[in-house]
mmCIF file of C-alpha atoms in Angstrom:
data_model
loop_
_atom_site.group_PDB
_atom_site.id
_atom_site.type_symbol
_atom_site.label_atom_id
_atom_site.label_comp_id
_atom_site.label_asym_id
_atom_site.label_seq_id
_atom_site.Cartn_x
_atom_site.Cartn_y
_atom_site.Cartn_z
ATOM 1 C CA MET B 1 -0.081 -0.330 -0.319
ATOM 2 C CA THR B 2 0.927 2.933 -0.599
ATOM 3 C CA GLY B 3 1.062 6.765 1.189
ATOM 4 C CA LEU B 4 2.182 8.474 3.933
ATOM 5 C CA ARG B 5 1.494 7.878 7.494
ATOM 6 C CA TYR B 6 -0.891 10.272 9.580
ATOM 7 C CA VAL B 7 -0.642 9.755 13.288
ATOM 8 C CA TYR B 8 -3.687 10.908 14.955
ATOM 9 C CA ALA B 9 -3.150 10.448 19.050
ATOM 10 C CA ILE B 10 -1.296 7.990 20.714
ATOM 11 C CA CYS B 11 -3.546 5.811 23.229
ATOM 12 C CA HIS B 12 -2.564 2.606 25.681
ATOM 13 C CA PRO B 13 -4.166 -0.369 24.140
ATOM 14 C CA PHE B 14 -8.697 -0.082 24.404
ATOM 15 C CA GLY B 15 -10.404 -3.163 23.435
ATOM 16 C CA THR B 16 -13.630 -1.359 22.291
ATOM 17 C CA PRO B 17 -13.601 -1.164 18.474
ATOM 18 C CA LEU B 18 -13.509 2.111 16.325
ATOM 19 C CA GLN B 19 -17.083 2.759 15.053
ATOM 20 C CA ALA B 20 -16.872 0.546 11.650
ATOM 21 C CA GLN B 21 -17.828 3.753 9.233
ATOM 22 C CA LEU B 22 -15.333 5.890 10.443
ATOM 23 C CA THR B 23 -13.013 7.499 8.514
ATOM 24 C CA GLY B 24 -10.885 10.133 9.064
ATOM 25 C CA VAL B 25 -8.148 12.689 6.972
ATOM 26 C CA ALA B 26 -8.140 11.720 3.331
ATOM 27 C CA GLY B 27 -10.605 9.344 3.738
ATOM 28 C CA ASP B 28 -8.953 7.050 4.313
ATOM 29 C CA PRO B 29 -10.198 4.779 7.576
ATOM 30 C CA PRO B 30 -7.690 5.274 10.943
ATOM 31 C CA ARG B 31 -6.267 1.985 11.832
ATOM 32 C CA LEU B 32 -4.211 0.609 15.052
ATOM 33 C CA LEU B 33 -1.030 0.598 14.702
ATOM 34 C CA HIS B 34 1.173 -1.747 17.659
ATOM 35 C CA HIS B 35 4.096 -0.243 18.983
ATOM 36 C CA HIS B 36 6.176 -1.401 22.795
ATOM 37 C CA GLY B 37 2.451 -1.409 24.428
ATOM 38 C CA LEU B 38 1.276 1.351 23.252
ATOM 39 C CA VAL B 39 -1.117 2.778 20.419
ATOM 40 C CA ALA B 40 -0.696 5.456 17.426
ATOM 41 C CA VAL B 41 -4.076 5.938 15.150
ATOM 42 C CA VAL B 42 -2.449 6.651 11.787
ATOM 43 C CA SER B 43 -4.587 6.792 8.607
ATOM 44 C CA HIS B 44 -2.896 6.839 4.990
ATOM 45 C CA VAL B 45 -2.732 9.695 3.306
ATOM 46 C CA PRO B 46 -1.919 10.537 -0.100
ATOM 47 C CA GLU B 47 1.223 12.610 -1.573
ATOM 48 C CA ARG B 48 0.312 14.977 -3.595
ATOM 49 C CA ASP B 49 -1.935 16.512 -0.834
ATOM 50 C CA PHE B 50 0.349 15.555 2.470
ATOM 51 C CA ALA B 51 4.275 15.733 1.379
ATOM 52 C CA GLU B 52 6.162 18.373 2.411
ATOM 53 C CA GLY B 53 5.956 20.498 -0.560
ATOM 54 C CA PRO B 54 1.840 20.092 -0.758
ATOM 55 C CA LEU B 55 1.277 19.662 2.895
ATOM 56 C CA ARG B 56 2.486 23.801 2.429
ATOM 57 C CA SER B 57 0.385 25.470 -0.031
ATOM 58 C CA ARG B 58 -2.363 23.306 1.048
ATOM 59 C CA LEU B 59 -2.639 24.364 4.407
ATOM 60 C CA GLU B 60 -3.128 28.316 2.451
ATOM 61 C CA ASP B 61 -6.312 26.407 1.190
ATOM 62 C CA LEU B 62 -8.585 26.975 3.727
ATOM 63 C CA ASP B 63 -11.057 24.818 3.138
ATOM 64 C CA TRP B 64 -8.992 22.496 2.341
ATOM 65 C CA LEU B 65 -8.205 22.759 6.058
ATOM 66 C CA THR B 66 -10.489 22.980 7.806
ATOM 67 C CA ALA B 67 -11.935 19.705 6.351
ATOM 68 C CA THR B 68 -9.080 18.522 7.515
ATOM 69 C CA ALA B 69 -9.014 20.239 10.500
ATOM 70 C CA ARG B 70 -12.431 18.585 10.628
ATOM 71 C CA ALA B 71 -11.198 14.665 9.813
ATOM 72 C CA HIS B 72 -8.728 14.946 12.205
ATOM 73 C CA GLN B 73 -10.752 15.971 14.496
ATOM 74 C CA GLY B 74 -13.097 13.156 14.214
ATOM 75 C CA VAL B 75 -11.137 11.160 15.089
ATOM 76 C CA ILE B 76 -10.065 12.472 17.763
ATOM 77 C CA ASP B 77 -13.547 12.709 19.329
ATOM 78 C CA ALA B 78 -14.377 8.793 18.092
ATOM 79 C CA LEU B 79 -11.353 7.991 20.929
ATOM 80 C CA THR B 80 -12.399 10.287 23.192
ATOM 81 C CA VAL B 81 -15.512 8.023 23.553
ATOM 82 C CA VAL B 82 -13.583 4.639 23.626
ATOM 83 C CA THR B 83 -10.592 6.383 25.275
ATOM 84 C CA THR B 84 -8.406 8.347 26.298
ATOM 85 C CA PRO B 85 -5.818 10.054 23.201
ATOM 86 C CA LEU B 86 -2.761 11.978 23.613
ATOM 87 C CA PRO B 87 -3.874 14.314 20.661
ATOM 88 C CA LEU B 88 -1.501 15.624 18.145
ATOM 89 C CA ARG B 89 -1.378 18.042 15.959
ATOM 90 C CA LEU B 90 -2.924 19.127 12.757
ATOM 91 C CA GLY B 91 -0.333 16.947 10.107
ATOM 92 C CA THR B 92 2.251 15.163 11.686
ATOM 93 C CA VAL B 93 2.900 12.364 9.041
ATOM 94 C CA PHE B 94 5.572 10.197 8.204
ATOM 95 C CA TRP B 95 6.613 8.563 5.882
ATOM 96 C CA ASP B 96 5.337 4.683 6.107
ATOM 97 C CA ASP B 97 4.981 2.801 9.665
ATOM 98 C CA SER B 98 8.808 2.462 10.666
ATOM 99 C CA GLY B 99 9.037 5.703 10.909
ATOM 100 C CA VAL B 100 5.898 6.176 13.308
ATOM 101 C CA ARG B 101 7.585 3.384 15.538
ATOM 102 C CA VAL B 102 11.130 4.780 15.522
ATOM 103 C CA MET B 103 8.412 8.035 16.764
ATOM 104 C CA ILE B 104 7.380 6.185 19.391
ATOM 105 C CA GLU B 105 10.600 4.610 20.988
ATOM 106 C CA GLU B 106 11.888 7.589 20.710
ATOM 107 C CA ARG B 107 8.739 9.331 22.941
ATOM 108 C CA GLU B 108 8.301 5.888 24.949
ATOM 109 C CA GLU B 109 8.412 7.886 28.390
ATOM 110 C CA VAL B 110 6.937 11.329 27.244
ATOM 111 C CA PHE B 111 3.693 9.042 26.266
ATOM 112 C CA ARG B 112 3.356 7.356 29.264
ATOM 113 C CA ARG B 113 4.198 9.977 31.627
ATOM 114 C CA THR B 114 1.075 11.536 29.707
ATOM 115 C CA LEU B 115 -0.601 9.316 29.251
ATOM 116 C CA GLU B 116 -1.055 8.145 32.938
ATOM 117 C CA ARG B 117 -1.843 12.019 33.662
ATOM 118 C CA LEU B 118 -4.316 12.401 31.299
ATOM 119 C CA HIS B 119 -6.466 8.769 32.283
ATOM 120 C CA GLY B 120 -10.127 9.026 32.755
ATOM 121 C CA ARG B 121 -10.337 12.810 32.176
ATOM 122 C CA VAL B 122 -11.734 15.606 29.638
ATOM 123 C CA GLU B 123 -10.710 18.927 28.480
ATOM 124 C CA TRP B 124 -14.442 21.370 28.347
ATOM 125 C CA GLY B 125 -14.089 25.183 26.764
ATOM 126 C CA VAL B 126 -15.342 27.782 29.000
ATOM 127 C CA LYS B 127 -16.393 30.930 26.903
ATOM 128 C CA VAL B 128 -18.005 34.477 28.053
ATOM 129 C CA TYR B 129 -18.721 36.638 25.938
ATOM 130 C CA ALA B 130 -20.003 40.366 26.333
ATOM 131 C CA GLU B 131 -24.037 40.474 23.876
ATOM 132 C CA SER B 132 -23.357 43.892 23.250
ATOM 133 C CA GLU B 133 -21.260 45.771 21.688
ATOM 134 C CA PRO B 134 -20.935 48.754 24.061
ATOM 135 C CA ALA B 135 -21.832 51.806 22.854
ATOM 136 C CA ASP B 136 -18.807 54.158 21.632
ATOM 137 C CA GLY B 137 -18.823 57.962 23.053
ATOM 138 C CA ASP B 138 -19.907 59.073 20.115
ATOM 139 C CA ARG B 139 -23.485 56.518 19.502
ATOM 140 C CA SER B 140 -26.280 57.307 20.597
ATOM 141 C CA GLY B 141 -29.177 54.462 21.567
ATOM 142 C CA ALA B 142 -26.145 52.664 22.719
ATOM 143 C CA GLY B 143 -26.902 49.204 24.102
ATOM 144 C CA PRO B 144 -29.278 47.919 27.022
ATOM 145 C CA GLY B 145 -29.635 49.119 30.908
ATOM 146 C CA ASP B 146 -28.312 52.834 28.992
ATOM 147 C CA GLY B 147 -31.443 53.817 30.720
ATOM 148 C CA LEU B 148 -30.934 56.947 28.282
ATOM 149 C CA PRO B 149 -33.309 57.576 24.850
ATOM 150 C CA ALA B 150 -31.573 58.942 22.395
ATOM 151 C CA GLU B 151 -33.443 61.653 23.185
ATOM 152 C CA LYS B 152 -31.955 65.224 21.304
ATOM 153 C CA ALA B 153 -29.752 67.287 23.227
ATOM 154 C CA VAL B 154 -31.305 70.112 23.880
ATOM 155 C CA SER B 155 -27.828 72.260 23.854
ATOM 156 C CA GLY B 156 -23.767 71.497 24.240
ATOM 157 C CA ARG B 157 -24.287 71.490 27.684
ATOM 158 C CA ASP B 158 -26.717 68.112 27.549
ATOM 159 C CA TYR B 159 -24.935 66.883 24.644
ATOM 160 C CA LEU B 160 -21.906 66.573 26.998
ATOM 161 C CA ARG B 161 -24.302 65.375 30.341
ATOM 162 C CA GLN B 162 -26.041 62.841 27.976
ATOM 163 C CA ARG B 163 -22.248 61.983 25.980
ATOM 164 C CA ARG B 164 -20.026 61.052 29.836
ATOM 165 C CA MET B 165 -22.969 60.214 30.918
ATOM 166 C CA ARG B 166 -22.821 57.529 28.566
ATOM 167 C CA MET B 167 -18.341 56.672 28.949
ATOM 168 C CA ARG B 168 -19.873 55.376 32.679
ATOM 169 C CA THR B 169 -22.403 53.492 32.031
ATOM 170 C CA ASN B 170 -19.899 51.154 29.362
ATOM 171 C CA GLU B 171 -17.205 51.828 31.624
ATOM 172 C CA ASN B 172 -19.289 50.722 34.524
ATOM 173 C CA MET B 173 -20.540 47.701 31.931
ATOM 174 C CA TRP B 174 -17.219 46.388 31.077
ATOM 175 C CA GLN B 175 -15.790 46.558 34.622
ATOM 176 C CA GLN B 176 -19.242 44.074 35.715
ATOM 177 C CA ALA B 177 -18.625 42.391 32.461
ATOM 178 C CA GLU B 178 -15.169 41.026 32.930
ATOM 179 C CA ALA B 179 -15.594 40.603 36.830
ATOM 180 C CA PHE B 180 -17.955 38.563 36.432
ATOM 181 C CA ALA B 181 -15.540 35.932 34.064
ATOM 182 C CA GLY B 182 -12.973 35.832 36.578
ATOM 183 C CA ARG B 183 -15.349 35.036 38.780
ATOM 184 C CA LEU B 184 -16.408 32.783 36.497
ATOM 185 C CA HIS B 185 -13.143 31.030 35.792
ATOM 186 C CA GLU B 186 -12.210 31.158 39.092
ATOM 187 C CA THR B 187 -14.743 28.790 40.317
ATOM 188 C CA LEU B 188 -14.379 26.158 37.582
ATOM 189 C CA SER B 189 -10.938 25.810 38.485
ATOM 190 C CA ALA B 190 -11.091 25.130 42.070
ATOM 191 C CA PHE B 191 -13.287 22.092 40.263
ATOM 192 C CA ALA B 192 -11.026 21.222 37.876
ATOM 193 C CA GLU B 193 -7.715 19.922 38.465
ATOM 194 C CA ASP B 194 -6.233 22.091 36.044
ATOM 195 C CA SER B 195 -6.815 25.413 33.783
ATOM 196 C CA ARG B 196 -5.475 26.747 31.121
ATOM 197 C CA LEU B 197 -6.684 29.959 29.397
ATOM 198 C CA HIS B 198 -6.726 30.753 25.824
ATOM 199 C CA ALA B 199 -6.214 34.009 23.622
ATOM 200 C CA PRO B 200 -10.105 35.490 23.078
ATOM 201 C CA GLN B 201 -11.326 34.064 20.255
ATOM 202 C CA ASN B 202 -12.030 37.276 17.341
ATOM 203 C CA ALA B 203 -15.941 37.129 15.743
ATOM 204 C CA THR B 204 -14.227 37.826 12.530
ATOM 205 C CA LEU B 205 -12.937 34.115 13.064
ATOM 206 C CA SER B 206 -15.218 32.543 15.583
ATOM 207 C CA GLY B 207 -18.980 33.939 13.654
ATOM 208 C CA ALA B 208 -19.878 34.206 17.639
ATOM 209 C CA SER B 209 -21.094 37.549 18.363
ATOM 210 C CA GLY B 210 -20.875 39.580 21.471
ATOM 211 C CA ARG B 211 -16.544 40.527 23.055
ATOM 212 C CA ASN B 212 -15.011 37.269 23.963
ATOM 213 C CA LEU B 213 -13.460 37.735 27.237
ATOM 214 C CA LEU B 214 -13.004 34.272 29.063
ATOM 215 C CA ASN B 215 -11.411 31.313 26.781
ATOM 216 C CA ALA B 216 -10.622 28.911 29.133
ATOM 217 C CA ALA B 217 -9.773 25.339 28.879
ATOM 218 C CA TYR B 218 -10.549 22.377 32.552
ATOM 219 C CA LEU B 219 -9.565 19.470 32.675
ATOM 220 C CA VAL B 220 -12.372 17.223 34.410
ATOM 221 C CA PRO B 221 -12.856 13.055 35.169
ATOM 222 C CA ARG B 222 -14.748 12.407 33.472
ATOM 223 C CA GLU B 223 -17.302 10.630 36.090
ATOM 224 C CA GLU B 224 -17.010 14.373 37.645
ATOM 225 C CA SER B 225 -18.356 15.867 34.081
ATOM 226 C CA GLU B 226 -21.725 16.152 34.592
ATOM 227 C CA GLU B 227 -21.521 18.424 37.640
ATOM 228 C CA PHE B 228 -19.528 20.705 35.768
ATOM 229 C CA VAL B 229 -21.787 21.113 33.019
ATOM 230 C CA GLU B 230 -23.906 21.711 35.653
ATOM 231 C CA LEU B 231 -22.013 23.948 37.684
ATOM 232 C CA VAL B 232 -21.767 26.190 33.953
ATOM 233 C CA ASP B 233 -25.189 26.093 33.815
ATOM 234 C CA ARG B 234 -26.430 27.043 37.530
ATOM 235 C CA THR B 235 -23.735 30.380 36.494
ATOM 236 C CA LYS B 236 -25.631 31.607 33.797
ATOM 237 C CA ASP B 237 -28.214 33.630 34.102
ATOM 238 C CA ASP B 238 -26.633 35.121 36.784
ATOM 239 C CA VAL B 239 -25.763 38.434 34.786
ATOM 240 C CA PRO B 240 -27.931 40.012 32.249
ATOM 241 C CA GLY B 241 -25.914 40.922 29.117
ATOM 242 C CA MET B 242 -23.249 37.985 29.742
ATOM 243 C CA ARG B 243 -23.085 34.660 27.107
ATOM 244 C CA VAL B 244 -22.106 31.779 28.307
ATOM 245 C CA GLU B 245 -21.159 29.045 26.075
ATOM 246 C CA LEU B 246 -20.186 25.626 26.414
ATOM 247 C CA THR B 247 -17.389 22.683 24.595
ATOM 248 C CA GLY B 248 -16.774 19.562 24.857
ATOM 249 C CA PRO B 249 -15.761 17.113 26.011
ATOM 250 C CA TRP B 250 -12.814 17.278 23.970
ATOM 251 C CA ALA B 251 -9.354 14.758 24.107
ATOM 252 C CA ALA B 252 -7.413 17.474 26.537
ATOM 253 C CA TYR B 253 -5.518 19.015 23.779
ATOM 254 C CA SER B 254 -5.186 21.660 25.936
ATOM 255 C CA PHE B 255 -3.637 19.442 28.598
ATOM 256 C CA ALA B 256 -1.553 17.301 25.543
ATOM 257 C CA GLY B 257 1.469 19.535 26.337
ATOM 258 C CA GLU B 258 4.889 19.183 28.236
ATOM 259 C CA GLU B 259 4.854 20.216 31.124
ATOM 260 C CA MET E 1 -9.000 -2.330 28.502
ATOM 261 C CA THR E 2 -10.540 0.280 30.633
ATOM 262 C CA MET E 3 -14.520 1.309 29.485
ATOM 263 C CA PRO E 4 -14.808 5.224 29.866
ATOM 264 C CA SER E 5 -17.251 6.443 32.318
ATOM 265 C CA ARG E 6 -20.395 7.804 31.637
ATOM 266 C CA VAL E 7 -19.341 10.962 29.346
ATOM 267 C CA PRO E 8 -22.099 13.788 29.661
ATOM 268 C CA GLU E 9 -23.887 14.564 25.391
ATOM 269 C CA PRO E 10 -21.876 16.363 23.718
ATOM 270 C CA TYR E 11 -22.363 20.429 23.548
ATOM 271 C CA GLY E 12 -21.355 22.879 20.566
ATOM 272 C CA HIS E 13 -19.421 20.234 18.690
ATOM 273 C CA GLY E 14 -19.437 17.316 16.324
ATOM 274 C CA SER E 15 -19.996 18.165 12.947
ATOM 275 C CA GLY E 16 -21.655 21.610 13.612
ATOM 276 C CA ALA E 17 -18.708 22.843 15.967
ATOM 277 C CA ASN E 18 -17.055 25.656 15.434
ATOM 278 C CA LEU E 19 -14.693 26.508 13.254
ATOM 279 C CA ALA E 20 -12.453 28.491 15.461
ATOM 280 C CA ASP E 21 -12.984 26.318 18.321
ATOM 281 C CA ILE E 22 -11.623 22.701 16.419
ATOM 282 C CA LEU E 23 -8.479 24.868 14.841
ATOM 283 C CA GLU E 24 -7.092 26.102 17.730
ATOM 284 C CA ARG E 25 -7.094 23.001 19.240
ATOM 285 C CA VAL E 26 -6.232 21.151 16.094
ATOM 286 C CA LEU E 27 -3.576 23.682 14.877
ATOM 287 C CA ASP E 28 -2.749 25.580 17.861
ATOM 288 C CA LYS E 29 -2.800 22.549 20.971
ATOM 289 C CA GLY E 30 -2.741 18.551 21.495
ATOM 290 C CA ILE E 31 1.700 17.040 21.636
ATOM 291 C CA VAL E 32 3.576 18.076 19.428
ATOM 292 C CA ILE E 33 5.631 15.855 16.944
ATOM 293 C CA ALA E 34 7.822 16.342 14.368
ATOM 294 C CA GLY E 35 6.749 13.493 11.618
ATOM 295 C CA ASP E 36 10.079 12.793 9.512
ATOM 296 C CA ILE E 37 9.198 14.081 6.798
ATOM 297 C CA ARG E 38 10.225 17.158 8.510
ATOM 298 C CA ILE E 39 6.644 18.937 8.477
ATOM 299 C CA ASN E 40 5.302 21.639 8.515
ATOM 300 C CA LEU E 41 4.893 22.196 12.618
ATOM 301 C CA LEU E 42 6.347 25.296 12.103
ATOM 302 C CA ASP E 43 4.522 25.737 8.668
ATOM 303 C CA ILE E 44 1.572 25.120 10.837
ATOM 304 C CA GLU E 45 2.677 28.160 13.716
ATOM 305 C CA LEU E 46 3.417 30.183 11.145
ATOM 306 C CA LEU E 47 -0.340 29.408 9.449
ATOM 307 C CA THR E 48 -1.891 30.037 12.900
ATOM 308 C CA ILE E 49 0.029 33.332 13.363
ATOM 309 C CA LYS E 50 -1.239 34.486 9.061
ATOM 310 C CA LEU E 51 -5.164 33.875 10.391
ATOM 311 C CA ARG E 52 -4.206 35.674 13.786
ATOM 312 C CA LEU E 53 -2.673 39.035 12.141
ATOM 313 C CA ILE E 54 -5.635 38.688 10.170
ATOM 314 C CA VAL E 55 -7.857 38.569 12.887
ATOM 315 C CA ALA E 56 -6.013 41.417 14.770
ATOM 316 C CA SER E 57 -4.968 43.393 12.321
ATOM 317 C CA VAL E 58 -8.841 44.267 12.022
ATOM 318 C CA ASP E 59 -8.583 45.348 15.664
ATOM 319 C CA LYS E 60 -5.825 46.760 15.478
ATOM 320 C CA ALA E 61 -7.389 49.394 12.630
ATOM 321 C CA LYS E 62 -10.429 49.744 14.590
ATOM 322 C CA GLU E 63 -8.465 51.524 17.942
ATOM 323 C CA MET E 64 -6.863 53.297 16.138
ATOM 324 C CA GLY E 65 -10.120 54.567 14.817
ATOM 325 C CA ILE E 66 -10.086 53.480 12.025
ATOM 326 C CA ASP E 67 -13.049 52.145 11.028
ATOM 327 C CA TRP E 68 -14.653 52.696 7.566
ATOM 328 C CA TRP E 69 -16.064 49.709 5.924
ATOM 329 C CA GLU E 70 -17.941 50.204 8.671
ATOM 330 C CA ASP E 71 -20.070 52.762 7.967
ATOM 331 C CA ASP E 72 -19.841 51.274 3.974
ATOM 332 C CA PRO E 73 -23.914 51.045 3.185
ATOM 333 C CA ALA E 74 -22.062 47.804 1.034
ATOM 334 C CA LEU E 75 -19.696 46.452 3.393
ATOM 335 C CA SER E 76 -22.103 47.132 6.685
ATOM 336 C CA THR E 77 -25.503 46.930 8.443
ATOM 337 C CA ARG E 78 -24.958 49.931 10.220
ATOM 338 C CA ALA E 79 -24.421 52.001 7.944
ATOM 339 C CA ARG E 80 -26.670 53.664 9.791
ATOM 340 C CA ARG E 81 -24.604 55.324 11.640
ATOM 341 C CA SER E 82 -23.071 57.590 9.179
ATOM 342 C CA GLU E 83 -26.700 59.860 10.455
ATOM 343 C CA LEU E 84 -25.957 59.326 13.113
ATOM 344 C CA ALA E 85 -22.959 60.297 12.674
ATOM 345 C CA ARG E 86 -23.755 63.585 11.204
ATOM 346 C CA GLU E 87 -25.931 64.449 13.604
ATOM 347 C CA ASN E 88 -23.292 64.326 15.455
ATOM 348 C CA ALA E 89 -21.081 67.195 13.517
ATOM 349 C CA GLU E 90 -23.977 69.155 13.816
ATOM 350 C CA LEU E 91 -24.104 68.804 17.888
ATOM 351 C CA ARG E 92 -20.594 69.688 17.734
ATOM 352 C CA GLU E 93 -20.166 72.416 15.354
ATOM 353 C CA ARG E 94 -23.451 74.098 17.936
ATOM 354 C CA LEU E 95 -21.485 73.207 20.704
ATOM 355 C CA ALA E 96 -19.123 75.098 19.746
ATOM 356 C CA ARG E 97 -20.371 78.479 18.505
ATOM 357 C CA ILE E 98 -22.344 77.698 22.470
ATOM 358 C CA GLU E 99 -18.296 78.117 23.337
ATOM 359 C CA ARG E 100 -17.907 81.231 21.641
ATOM 360 C CA LEU E 101 -20.812 82.326 23.246
ATOM 361 C CA GLU E 102 -19.470 81.748 26.896
ATOM 362 C CA PRO E 103 -15.631 82.596 26.165
ATOM 363 C CA ALA E 104 -15.060 82.722 29.969
ATOM 364 C CA ARG E 105 -15.870 78.762 29.950
ATOM 365 C CA THR E 106 -13.174 77.314 27.410
ATOM 366 C CA GLU E 107 -10.449 76.531 27.572
ATOM 367 C CA GLU E 108 -7.754 79.056 25.968
ATOM 368 C CA GLU E 109 -9.060 81.918 27.966
ATOM 369 C CA ARG E 110 -8.782 79.593 31.241
ATOM 370 C CA GLU E 111 -4.809 79.418 30.502
ATOM 371 C CA SER E 112 -4.706 82.535 29.309
ATOM 372 C CA SER E 113 -6.309 84.414 32.067
#
């Protein structure tokens, strides 16, 4: 069989078979490569897309990247259902199976240690958005809670007064929003085993409305996940104008790196 | 070997997952291993940086007050702001007139006294 080997994840051996119809990157079903008591989850990918040169240009193609990233995530997702995978970054490719075996041998110790640390744990993503962009100083008819109708100013002084009040309202709103995000992160990280703060996502890329104030990942044992989800749910309606988004369970991507 | 215990139903991912969330994890997190055809780790980082730059530059531009695209009816649904801007300009002009009538209240006057 020709083609390169694409590696999705390293796992401990597991007994449950993967879904039969699961396809990976480039449409090839993932298979298990056992070596030194560890399992690499691999599939075949064509050289025309995944050799170094082509991959470089392929990565610039957002449609291709999207499909590939979703396929990669699809396999990791399926693994998360049956075991605790150690997810690799997109685009980890070897010439053949023996290359994968050498890689396992070289990193055996790290893999075992990390798998041990992550065993039975999943990652939850929590994001907090401030729903309404506060109005900038020049715009009348500001956000909710503003309390000011967009009345026409009758004099210059009125105009300044209104403008000052709007700015103060905005400042207060941001302070409240940040305080809420901070409290939530404190509560959740106290519950979770570990947490990571990621850079806030920009709406241009995520397409989400509102401004992203908190973008965090929490490492939670599977059996405590339900409790964690409830904890997030309970805080959802605490502050008006705030939106809390939960994603997961993910493989422990954010905690897979070296410490 | 070990069967996982129950995991709640997936939230917000699966087929409908936000692409930004997936890219954030698949490109950016996870363990880094150089493949034996000297793949792409750098390239991926570069790409991520590039995406971020594109994205960040939108913010940066706004910070510097460059937000013409928001007033362009072809690019934004918020073009009605132009009307508000006009109204504001009117108000500013009016304010300036009032300040000229009350010279004692303007900065320059206070400084020179």
